[in-house]
Amino acid sequence: MHKILTIVGARPQFIKAAAISHAIRDMRDEVKEDILHTGQHYDDAMSAQFFRELDIPQPRYNLGVGSGSHGAQTALMLKGIEETLQKEHYDGVLVYGDTNSTLAGALAAVKLHVPVFHVEAGLRSYNREMPEEVNRVLTDHVSSLLFAPTDTAVQNLRKEGFDERSIVFSGDVMLDNVRHYAPHQNTTEKGERPCILATVHRDFNTDHPERLRNILAALCNVAEKHNCDVLFPVHPRTRKRLESMDDAPVSGRIKMMAPLSYLETLAAVQRSVLVMTDSGGLQKEAFFCGRCCVVLRPETEWTEIVDCGAALLADADAEKIVDAADKLWDNIPCQPTQFGDGRAAVKIVKNITSFLLYK
Ligand code: UD1
C-alpha cells in the first residue's frame, strides 16, 4: 500500500484535490492519502465550505499558517511540512498549481528525498513578476512526475529540457469536475436580467488602485451598455482594498457578494452570458461551460482558450475591457478538446501508483 501526502492551502487547490481524492478513494486497495492543509486560506467561504460541498476528506494536519508576506508565509509552511514529513513516512507528496502552499510542499519534500508529484505542471505566463509564475517554475524543477493539463504545457516542459519520462499529459482535473458537477446545477430563472460573472483577486490588480478603478469602471459601463447585472463575488483581499478606496466606481447593477462555493460558481457561470476575470481557474470553468471570457490580465497561461477565440486579453484597460465584452457578447465558443477527456484524476493516480511500484 502506497501512502501519499496531499498538500493544499488555497481555494483552487481544494477544487483540484477533490477530483483526485475521489479517484484515490476508488483505488483505496492500492493507495492511501492524508491531506495537509497549510491554512493559507482560512475563512469558511475560502476553505471549509469546499471540503463539505465536494466531500473532500478532512485534513489530517492543519498548519494554520494564515496570511503574511510571501517569505514569512512560505517559511512557516516549509517548517510545518518538513516536521510532518519527518514524523511520518510518506511515499510521495502531491501538490497542485502555483501557490505558496505548492512551493512550500514541493521544497520541503524534495529536500527530504520524498518524490514530488505536480498536478498542473508546465503552465507558463512568462511573467516572473507574478508570484505564481515563480512558484510553478520552481515546483516543476523539483518534481518527479509532471502532470501537464494541456499539450501547450507539455511543450513548455520540453522546451525547458525536462526528462521526457517525467512528463505525463494527464488532461485537466478541473474538466473532470465540471463534467461531474455542472449538469446538476440550476441556471437561469424565467424573467431574470442577463448577467455577467466577474471576479478580481490577483495582486497586480487589487494592489494598484488605478487598475482596480479601471476594472470597476469598465464593469459599470458594460452593465449599462448591455442592460445586465454583474455578479461580483469578492475575494477577501479585494474587499479590503475596496474598503480603503473612497473613489471606487459604483453602480446598482454591480452585485457584490461573499465568495461563492464551487457549485454556486458553476451555477453562476451557467447563468451568465459572459465571464470577466483575472482567475486562471474561472477562465477554464467558463470555457468548459461554453461561455466566453474577458481576461483581466495582460497575458494568460491558458493560451489555447484565447487562440480559439473564446477569450480576449483586456488587462486592466477600461476601453479594452468594454471592447472585448462587446466582441464576445453572444459569441458561442468552440468545444474544449485541448484539456483531455475528463478523466485526468484517474490517469494521475494510476501514474503515481505505477511510479511508486517501479521506482
Ligand atoms: C492565493 C494564490 C493565488 C490563487 C489564490 C486563489 C499565492 C501566491 N497566491 O492568492 O495564486 O489564485 O490564492 O484565491 O499563493 N485572506 C483572507 N481570508 C482568507 C484568505 C485570504 O482574509 O481565507 C486575505 C488576507 O488578507 C491575505 C489576502 O487575502 O493577506 C491574500 O491571501 P493569500 O493567500 O496570500 O493570497 P491570495 O490573494 O488568496
GROMACS .gro file of C-alpha atoms and ligand atoms in nm:
model
  398
    1MET     CA    1   0.000   0.000   0.000
    2HIS     CA    2   0.142   0.340  -0.102
    3LYS     CA    3   0.088   0.637   0.124
    4ILE     CA    4   0.091   0.988  -0.014
    5LEU     CA    5   0.058   1.329   0.144
    6THR     CA    6  -0.156   1.581  -0.044
    7ILE     CA    7  -0.069   1.942   0.028
    8VAL     CA    8  -0.334   2.209  -0.017
    9GLY     CA    9  -0.383   2.558   0.118
   10ALA     CA   10  -0.568   2.784  -0.122
   11ARG     CA   11  -0.915   2.771  -0.273
   12PRO     CA   12  -0.830   2.646  -0.625
   13GLN     CA   13  -0.634   2.358  -0.473
   14PHE     CA   14  -0.931   2.227  -0.277
   15ILE     CA   15  -1.127   2.208  -0.602
   16LYS     CA   16  -0.849   2.021  -0.786
   17ALA     CA   17  -0.782   1.795  -0.487
   18ALA     CA   18  -1.148   1.690  -0.481
   19ALA     CA   19  -1.119   1.515  -0.818
   20ILE     CA   20  -0.801   1.331  -0.715
   21SER     CA   21  -0.928   1.238  -0.367
   22HIS     CA   22  -1.234   1.080  -0.523
   23ALA     CA   23  -1.011   0.881  -0.763
   24ILE     CA   24  -0.788   0.772  -0.471
   25ARG     CA   25  -1.096   0.660  -0.278
   26ASP     CA   26  -1.187   0.435  -0.573
   27MET     CA   27  -0.836   0.281  -0.565
   28ARG     CA   28  -0.810   0.251  -0.187
   29ASP     CA   29  -0.661  -0.100  -0.203
   30GLU     CA   30  -0.351   0.044  -0.370
   31VAL     CA   31  -0.306   0.392  -0.233
   32LYS     CA   32  -0.388   0.586   0.083
   33GLU     CA   33  -0.395   0.964   0.111
   34ASP     CA   34  -0.353   1.202   0.404
   35ILE     CA   35  -0.426   1.570   0.349
   36LEU     CA   36  -0.218   1.853   0.492
   37HIS     CA   37  -0.385   2.197   0.484
   38THR     CA   38  -0.132   2.478   0.524
   39GLY     CA   39  -0.403   2.720   0.639
   40GLN     CA   40  -0.314   2.976   0.368
   41HIS     CA   41  -0.687   3.023   0.318
   42TYR     CA   42  -0.882   3.003   0.641
   43ASP     CA   43  -1.222   3.177   0.608
   44ASP     CA   44  -1.513   2.934   0.586
   45ALA     CA   45  -1.605   3.077   0.245
   46MET     CA   46  -1.248   3.034   0.116
   47SER     CA   47  -1.177   2.692   0.267
   48ALA     CA   48  -1.408   2.475   0.483
   49GLN     CA   49  -1.713   2.507   0.257
   50PHE     CA   50  -1.521   2.334  -0.027
   51PHE     CA   51  -1.437   2.033   0.193
   52ARG     CA   52  -1.805   1.999   0.290
   53GLU     CA   53  -1.953   2.059  -0.053
   54LEU     CA   54  -1.708   1.848  -0.255
   55ASP     CA   55  -1.683   1.570   0.003
   56ILE     CA   56  -1.305   1.602   0.043
   57PRO     CA   57  -1.162   1.404   0.337
   58GLN     CA   58  -1.088   1.626   0.638
   59PRO     CA   59  -0.720   1.727   0.654
   60ARG     CA   60  -0.519   1.513   0.894
   61TYR     CA   61  -0.292   1.812   0.956
   62ASN     CA   62  -0.370   2.185   0.954
   63LEU     CA   63  -0.073   2.417   0.994
   64GLY     CA   64  -0.291   2.726   1.046
   65VAL     CA   65  -0.033   2.945   0.876
   66GLY     CA   66  -0.276   3.222   0.772
   67SER     CA   67  -0.183   3.540   0.586
   68GLY     CA   68   0.155   3.708   0.572
   69SER     CA   69   0.425   3.830   0.339
   70HIS     CA   70   0.543   3.575   0.082
   71GLY     CA   71   0.864   3.496   0.268
   72ALA     CA   72   0.703   3.468   0.611
   73GLN     CA   73   0.403   3.266   0.488
   74THR     CA   74   0.617   3.023   0.284
   75ALA     CA   75   0.870   2.984   0.566
   76LEU     CA   76   0.605   2.882   0.818
   77MET     CA   77   0.464   2.631   0.570
   78LEU     CA   78   0.808   2.484   0.495
   79LYS     CA   79   0.877   2.433   0.864
   80GLY     CA   80   0.541   2.268   0.933
   81ILE     CA   81   0.551   2.042   0.628
   82GLU     CA   82   0.907   1.935   0.700
   83GLU     CA   83   0.815   1.843   1.058
   84THR     CA   84   0.521   1.639   0.932
   85LEU     CA   85   0.732   1.452   0.678
   86GLN     CA   86   0.994   1.377   0.944
   87LYS     CA   87   0.732   1.245   1.185
   88GLU     CA   88   0.561   1.010   0.945
   89HIS     CA   89   0.676   0.822   0.636
   90TYR     CA   90   0.511   0.912   0.303
   91ASP     CA   91   0.599   0.757  -0.034
   92GLY     CA   92   0.528   1.080  -0.219
   93VAL     CA   93   0.387   1.430  -0.191
   94LEU     CA   94   0.114   1.561  -0.420
   95VAL     CA   95   0.100   1.935  -0.489
   96TYR     CA   96  -0.131   2.144  -0.706
   97GLY     CA   97  -0.090   2.453  -0.919
   98ASP     CA   98   0.117   2.754  -0.827
   99THR     CA   99   0.050   2.896  -0.483
  100ASN     CA  100   0.287   2.947  -0.193
  101SER     CA  101   0.148   2.621  -0.047
  102THR     CA  102   0.255   2.437  -0.367
  103LEU     CA  103   0.610   2.566  -0.350
  104ALA     CA  104   0.646   2.500   0.023
  105GLY     CA  105   0.518   2.143  -0.016
  106ALA     CA  106   0.749   2.068  -0.308
  107LEU     CA  107   1.057   2.218  -0.145
  108ALA     CA  108   1.007   2.053   0.194
  109ALA     CA  109   0.955   1.713   0.029
  110VAL     CA  110   1.240   1.718  -0.222
  111LYS     CA  111   1.493   1.813   0.048
  112LEU     CA  112   1.388   1.502   0.241
  113HIS     CA  113   1.413   1.293  -0.079
  114VAL     CA  114   1.037   1.234  -0.093
  115PRO     CA  115   0.918   1.228  -0.458
  116VAL     CA  116   0.701   1.524  -0.560
  117PHE     CA  117   0.405   1.489  -0.798
  118HIS     CA  118   0.292   1.818  -0.952
  119VAL     CA  119  -0.063   1.848  -1.081
  120GLU     CA  120  -0.099   2.133  -1.334
  121ALA     CA  121   0.268   2.129  -1.433
  122GLY     CA  122   0.414   2.315  -1.731
  123LEU     CA  123   0.192   2.622  -1.713
  124ARG     CA  124   0.377   2.941  -1.800
  125SER     CA  125   0.280   3.308  -1.823
  126TYR     CA  126   0.646   3.401  -1.883
  127ASN     CA  127   0.588   3.688  -1.641
  128ARG     CA  128   0.827   3.647  -1.347
  129GLU     CA  129   0.664   3.936  -1.162
  130MET     CA  130   0.378   3.703  -1.076
  131PRO     CA  131   0.442   3.508  -0.755
  132GLU     CA  132   0.250   3.221  -0.915
  133GLU     CA  133   0.497   3.200  -1.207
  134VAL     CA  134   0.792   3.174  -0.970
  135ASN     CA  135   0.610   2.909  -0.764
  136ARG     CA  136   0.517   2.693  -1.060
  137VAL     CA  137   0.856   2.707  -1.233
  138LEU     CA  138   1.041   2.611  -0.914
  139THR     CA  139   0.791   2.337  -0.830
  140ASP     CA  140   0.823   2.182  -1.175
  141HIS     CA  141   1.200   2.169  -1.138
  142VAL     CA  142   1.191   1.959  -0.820
  143SER     CA  143   0.908   1.725  -0.923
  144SER     CA  144   0.945   1.359  -1.015
  145LEU     CA  145   0.618   1.346  -1.210
  146LEU     CA  146   0.484   1.645  -1.402
  147PHE     CA  147   0.115   1.618  -1.480
  148ALA     CA  148   0.055   1.856  -1.770
  149PRO     CA  149  -0.309   1.954  -1.833
  150THR     CA  150  -0.263   2.055  -2.197
  151ASP     CA  151  -0.032   1.993  -2.490
  152THR     CA  152   0.094   2.352  -2.456
  153ALA     CA  153   0.207   2.268  -2.103
  154VAL     CA  154   0.384   1.955  -2.233
  155GLN     CA  155   0.564   2.166  -2.495
  156ASN     CA  156   0.665   2.425  -2.234
  157LEU     CA  157   0.827   2.150  -2.025
  158ARG     CA  158   1.005   2.004  -2.329
  159LYS     CA  159   1.144   2.348  -2.414
  160GLU     CA  160   1.292   2.364  -2.063
  161GLY     CA  161   1.464   2.030  -2.110
  162PHE     CA  162   1.274   1.814  -1.859
  163ASP     CA  163   1.331   1.439  -1.870
  164GLU     CA  164   1.069   1.305  -2.110
  165ARG     CA  165   0.990   1.019  -1.868
  166SER     CA  166   0.877   1.264  -1.601
  167ILE     CA  167   0.620   1.439  -1.824
  168VAL     CA  168   0.266   1.299  -1.833
  169PHE     CA  169  -0.011   1.455  -2.040
  170SER     CA  170  -0.295   1.397  -1.795
  171GLY     CA  171  -0.560   1.641  -1.909
  172ASP     CA  172  -0.711   1.886  -1.665
  173VAL     CA  173  -0.870   1.774  -1.337
  174MET     CA  174  -1.088   2.084  -1.350
  175LEU     CA  175  -1.256   1.942  -1.660
  176ASP     CA  176  -1.325   1.624  -1.461
  177ASN     CA  177  -1.502   1.838  -1.201
  178VAL     CA  178  -1.705   2.042  -1.449
  179ARG     CA  179  -1.818   1.726  -1.630
  180HIS     CA  180  -1.918   1.573  -1.297
  181TYR     CA  181  -2.089   1.868  -1.128
  182ALA     CA  182  -2.207   2.115  -1.395
  183PRO     CA  183  -2.501   1.916  -1.535
  184HIS     CA  184  -2.666   1.923  -1.190
  185GLN     CA  185  -2.668   2.299  -1.146
  186ASN     CA  186  -2.978   2.515  -1.174
  187THR     CA  187  -2.923   2.807  -1.405
  188THR     CA  188  -3.144   3.092  -1.522
  189GLU     CA  189  -3.485   3.154  -1.379
  190LYS     CA  190  -3.754   3.297  -1.605
  191GLY     CA  191  -3.765   3.675  -1.636
  192GLU     CA  192  -3.419   3.729  -1.492
  193ARG     CA  193  -3.199   4.003  -1.635
  194PRO     CA  194  -2.895   3.867  -1.825
  195CYS     CA  195  -2.582   3.873  -1.620
  196ILE     CA  196  -2.204   3.864  -1.624
  197LEU     CA  197  -1.991   3.685  -1.366
  198ALA     CA  198  -1.685   3.891  -1.267
  199THR     CA  199  -1.400   3.825  -1.023
  200VAL     CA  200  -1.076   4.007  -0.942
  201HIS     CA  201  -0.816   3.886  -0.692
  202ARG     CA  202  -0.463   3.899  -0.844
  203ASP     CA  203  -0.224   4.121  -0.653
  204PHE     CA  204  -0.131   4.319  -0.966
  205ASN     CA  205  -0.498   4.423  -0.996
  206THR     CA  206  -0.601   4.458  -0.632
  207ASP     CA  207  -0.286   4.627  -0.507
  208HIS     CA  208  -0.286   4.904  -0.769
  209PRO     CA  209  -0.586   5.133  -0.706
  210GLU     CA  210  -0.568   5.270  -1.060
  211ARG     CA  211  -0.609   4.922  -1.212
  212LEU     CA  212  -0.890   4.825  -0.974
  213ARG     CA  213  -1.068   5.153  -1.051
  214ASN     CA  214  -1.037   5.094  -1.429
  215ILE     CA  215  -1.178   4.744  -1.400
  216LEU     CA  216  -1.476   4.858  -1.192
  217ALA     CA  217  -1.543   5.149  -1.426
  218ALA     CA  218  -1.543   4.908  -1.720
  219LEU     CA  219  -1.779   4.667  -1.540
  220CYS     CA  220  -2.024   4.955  -1.472
  221ASN     CA  221  -2.001   5.060  -1.837
  222VAL     CA  222  -2.060   4.709  -1.975
  223ALA     CA  223  -2.356   4.657  -1.737
  224GLU     CA  224  -2.523   4.979  -1.859
  225LYS     CA  225  -2.450   4.913  -2.224
  226HIS     CA  226  -2.581   4.557  -2.225
  227ASN     CA  227  -2.857   4.618  -1.970
  228CYS     CA  228  -2.733   4.341  -1.747
  229ASP     CA  229  -2.626   4.272  -1.389
  230VAL     CA  230  -2.272   4.189  -1.287
  231LEU     CA  231  -2.244   3.915  -1.023
  232PHE     CA  232  -1.927   4.006  -0.835
  233PRO     CA  233  -1.817   3.762  -0.563
  234VAL     CA  234  -1.545   3.948  -0.378
  235HIS     CA  235  -1.218   3.783  -0.262
  236PRO     CA  236  -1.115   3.896   0.090
  237ARG     CA  237  -0.803   4.069  -0.045
  238THR     CA  238  -1.014   4.265  -0.297
  239ARG     CA  239  -1.273   4.352  -0.031
  240LYS     CA  240  -1.003   4.504   0.191
  241ARG     CA  241  -0.867   4.714  -0.096
  242LEU     CA  242  -1.214   4.832  -0.199
  243GLU     CA  243  -1.296   4.931   0.158
  244SER     CA  244  -0.991   5.155   0.167
  245MET     CA  245  -1.073   5.329  -0.166
  246ASP     CA  246  -1.309   5.625  -0.144
  247ASP     CA  247  -1.347   5.674  -0.520
  248ALA     CA  248  -1.433   5.320  -0.639
  249PRO     CA  249  -1.682   5.342  -0.929
  250VAL     CA  250  -2.021   5.210  -0.817
  251SER     CA  251  -2.342   5.105  -0.986
  252GLY     CA  252  -2.660   4.936  -0.866
  253ARG     CA  253  -2.600   4.679  -1.137
  254ILE     CA  254  -2.281   4.551  -0.975
  255LYS     CA  255  -2.396   4.292  -0.721
  256MET     CA  256  -2.112   4.245  -0.475
  257MET     CA  257  -2.133   3.929  -0.266
  258ALA     CA  258  -1.926   3.695  -0.047
  259PRO     CA  259  -1.705   3.437  -0.227
  260LEU     CA  260  -1.922   3.162  -0.378
  261SER     CA  261  -1.893   2.790  -0.321
  262TYR     CA  262  -1.776   2.572  -0.610
  263LEU     CA  263  -2.127   2.464  -0.707
  264GLU     CA  264  -2.259   2.820  -0.677
  265THR     CA  265  -1.974   2.932  -0.905
  266LEU     CA  266  -2.064   2.674  -1.169
  267ALA     CA  267  -2.429   2.779  -1.148
  268ALA     CA  268  -2.329   3.146  -1.182
  269VAL     CA  269  -2.112   3.069  -1.488
  270GLN     CA  270  -2.401   2.886  -1.650
  271ARG     CA  271  -2.642   3.173  -1.571
  272SER     CA  272  -2.402   3.426  -1.725
  273VAL     CA  273  -2.372   3.550  -2.080
  274LEU     CA  274  -2.005   3.625  -2.024
  275VAL     CA  275  -1.733   3.583  -1.762
  276MET     CA  276  -1.479   3.856  -1.678
  277THR     CA  277  -1.191   3.753  -1.454
  278ASP     CA  278  -0.822   3.752  -1.368
  279SER     CA  279  -0.852   3.397  -1.227
  280GLY     CA  280  -0.697   3.111  -1.423
  281GLY     CA  281  -0.945   2.856  -1.289
  282LEU     CA  282  -1.250   3.061  -1.376
  283GLN     CA  283  -1.124   3.119  -1.732
  284LYS     CA  284  -1.132   2.743  -1.777
  285GLU     CA  285  -1.463   2.689  -1.600
  286ALA     CA  286  -1.618   2.945  -1.836
  287PHE     CA  287  -1.472   2.768  -2.138
  288PHE     CA  288  -1.578   2.423  -2.019
  289CYS     CA  289  -1.934   2.553  -1.963
  290GLY     CA  290  -1.950   2.710  -2.311
  291ARG     CA  291  -1.906   3.073  -2.206
  292CYS     CA  292  -1.661   3.331  -2.340
  293CYS     CA  293  -1.428   3.520  -2.111
  294VAL     CA  294  -1.270   3.865  -2.089
  295VAL     CA  295  -0.933   3.810  -1.920
  296LEU     CA  296  -0.841   4.097  -1.687
  297ARG     CA  297  -0.469   4.034  -1.733
  298PRO     CA  298  -0.207   4.122  -1.994
  299GLU     CA  299  -0.134   3.752  -2.060
  300THR     CA  300  -0.267   3.408  -1.974
  301GLU     CA  301  -0.127   3.061  -1.916
  302TRP     CA  302  -0.435   2.916  -2.088
  303THR     CA  303  -0.337   3.034  -2.435
  304GLU     CA  304  -0.547   2.773  -2.614
  305ILE     CA  305  -0.867   2.945  -2.495
  306VAL     CA  306  -0.753   3.275  -2.646
  307ASP     CA  307  -0.625   3.101  -2.961
  308CYS     CA  308  -0.966   2.950  -3.032
  309GLY     CA  309  -1.139   3.286  -2.988
  310ALA     CA  310  -1.324   3.205  -2.663
  311ALA     CA  311  -1.131   3.461  -2.457
  312LEU     CA  312  -0.976   3.803  -2.513
  313LEU     CA  313  -0.695   3.959  -2.311
  314ALA     CA  314  -0.803   4.305  -2.194
  315ASP     CA  315  -0.566   4.367  -1.900
  316ALA     CA  316  -0.697   4.642  -1.668
  317ASP     CA  317  -0.762   4.880  -1.958
  318ALA     CA  318  -1.121   5.011  -1.935
  319GLU     CA  319  -1.156   5.067  -2.310
  320LYS     CA  320  -1.017   4.723  -2.400
  321ILE     CA  321  -1.244   4.555  -2.144
  322VAL     CA  322  -1.559   4.718  -2.284
  323ASP     CA  323  -1.448   4.643  -2.639
  324ALA     CA  324  -1.375   4.277  -2.554
  325ALA     CA  325  -1.716   4.240  -2.384
  326ASP     CA  326  -1.886   4.381  -2.696
  327LYS     CA  327  -1.698   4.141  -2.922
  328LEU     CA  328  -1.765   3.832  -2.709
  329TRP     CA  329  -2.128   3.906  -2.612
  330ASP     CA  330  -2.341   3.641  -2.796
  331ASN     CA  331  -2.031   3.451  -2.906
  332ILE     CA  332  -2.053   3.074  -2.865
  333PRO     CA  333  -1.709   2.924  -2.804
  334CYS     CA  334  -1.576   2.606  -2.961
  335GLN     CA  335  -1.585   2.276  -2.770
  336PRO     CA  336  -1.297   2.221  -2.528
  337THR     CA  337  -1.082   1.948  -2.682
  338GLN     CA  338  -0.739   2.052  -2.556
  339PHE     CA  339  -0.788   1.962  -2.189
  340GLY     CA  340  -0.814   1.584  -2.201
  341ASP     CA  341  -1.115   1.358  -2.175
  342GLY     CA  342  -1.248   1.449  -1.830
  343ARG     CA  343  -1.074   1.152  -1.667
  344ALA     CA  344  -0.748   1.322  -1.567
  345ALA     CA  345  -0.772   1.230  -1.197
  346VAL     CA  346  -0.781   0.853  -1.261
  347LYS     CA  347  -0.490   0.884  -1.501
  348ILE     CA  348  -0.287   1.080  -1.246
  349VAL     CA  349  -0.347   0.833  -0.962
  350LYS     CA  350  -0.261   0.535  -1.187
  351ASN     CA  351   0.063   0.702  -1.295
  352ILE     CA  352   0.156   0.774  -0.934
  353THR     CA  353   0.093   0.415  -0.823
  354SER     CA  354   0.297   0.267  -1.109
  355PHE     CA  355   0.579   0.519  -1.047
  356LEU     CA  356   0.590   0.411  -0.680
  357LEU     CA  357   0.577   0.043  -0.774
  358TYR     CA  358   0.873   0.059  -1.014
  359LYS     CA  359   1.089   0.337  -0.866
  360UD1     C1  360  -0.364   3.284  -0.349
  360UD1     C2  361  -0.260   3.237  -0.452
  360UD1     C3  362  -0.316   3.260  -0.592
  360UD1     C4  363  -0.454   3.195  -0.608
  360UD1     C5  364  -0.545   3.249  -0.498
  360UD1     C6  365  -0.686   3.193  -0.504
  360UD1     C7  366  -0.023   3.265  -0.385
  360UD1     C8  367   0.099   3.343  -0.406
  360UD1     N1  368  -0.136   3.312  -0.442
  360UD1     O1  369  -0.380   3.424  -0.365
  360UD1     O2  370  -0.229   3.202  -0.686
  360UD1     O3  371  -0.507   3.228  -0.735
  360UD1     O4  372  -0.486   3.219  -0.370
  360UD1     O5  373  -0.770   3.262  -0.416
  360UD1     O6  374  -0.020   3.164  -0.318
  360UD1     N2  375  -0.747   3.641   0.301
  360UD1     C9  376  -0.847   3.635   0.396
  360UD1     N3  377  -0.905   3.514   0.420
  360UD1    C10  378  -0.867   3.400   0.359
  360UD1    C11  379  -0.766   3.408   0.262
  360UD1    C12  380  -0.708   3.529   0.233
  360UD1     O7  381  -0.885   3.735   0.454
  360UD1     O8  382  -0.924   3.293   0.387
  360UD1    C13  383  -0.686   3.772   0.269
  360UD1    C14  384  -0.571   3.807   0.357
  360UD1     O9  385  -0.577   3.942   0.384
  360UD1    C15  386  -0.447   3.784   0.272
  360UD1    C16  387  -0.500   3.810   0.133
  360UD1    O10  388  -0.637   3.771   0.135
  360UD1    O11  389  -0.342   3.868   0.308
  360UD1    C17  390  -0.428   3.731   0.029
  360UD1    O12  391  -0.428   3.591   0.061
  360UD1     P1  392  -0.311   3.493   0.007
  360UD1    O13  393  -0.344   3.354   0.040
  360UD1    O14  394  -0.179   3.543   0.050
  360UD1    O15  395  -0.316   3.510  -0.148
  360UD1     P2  396  -0.439   3.513  -0.248
  360UD1    O16  397  -0.452   3.651  -0.297
  360UD1    O17  398  -0.562   3.448  -0.195
   0.00000   0.00000   0.00000
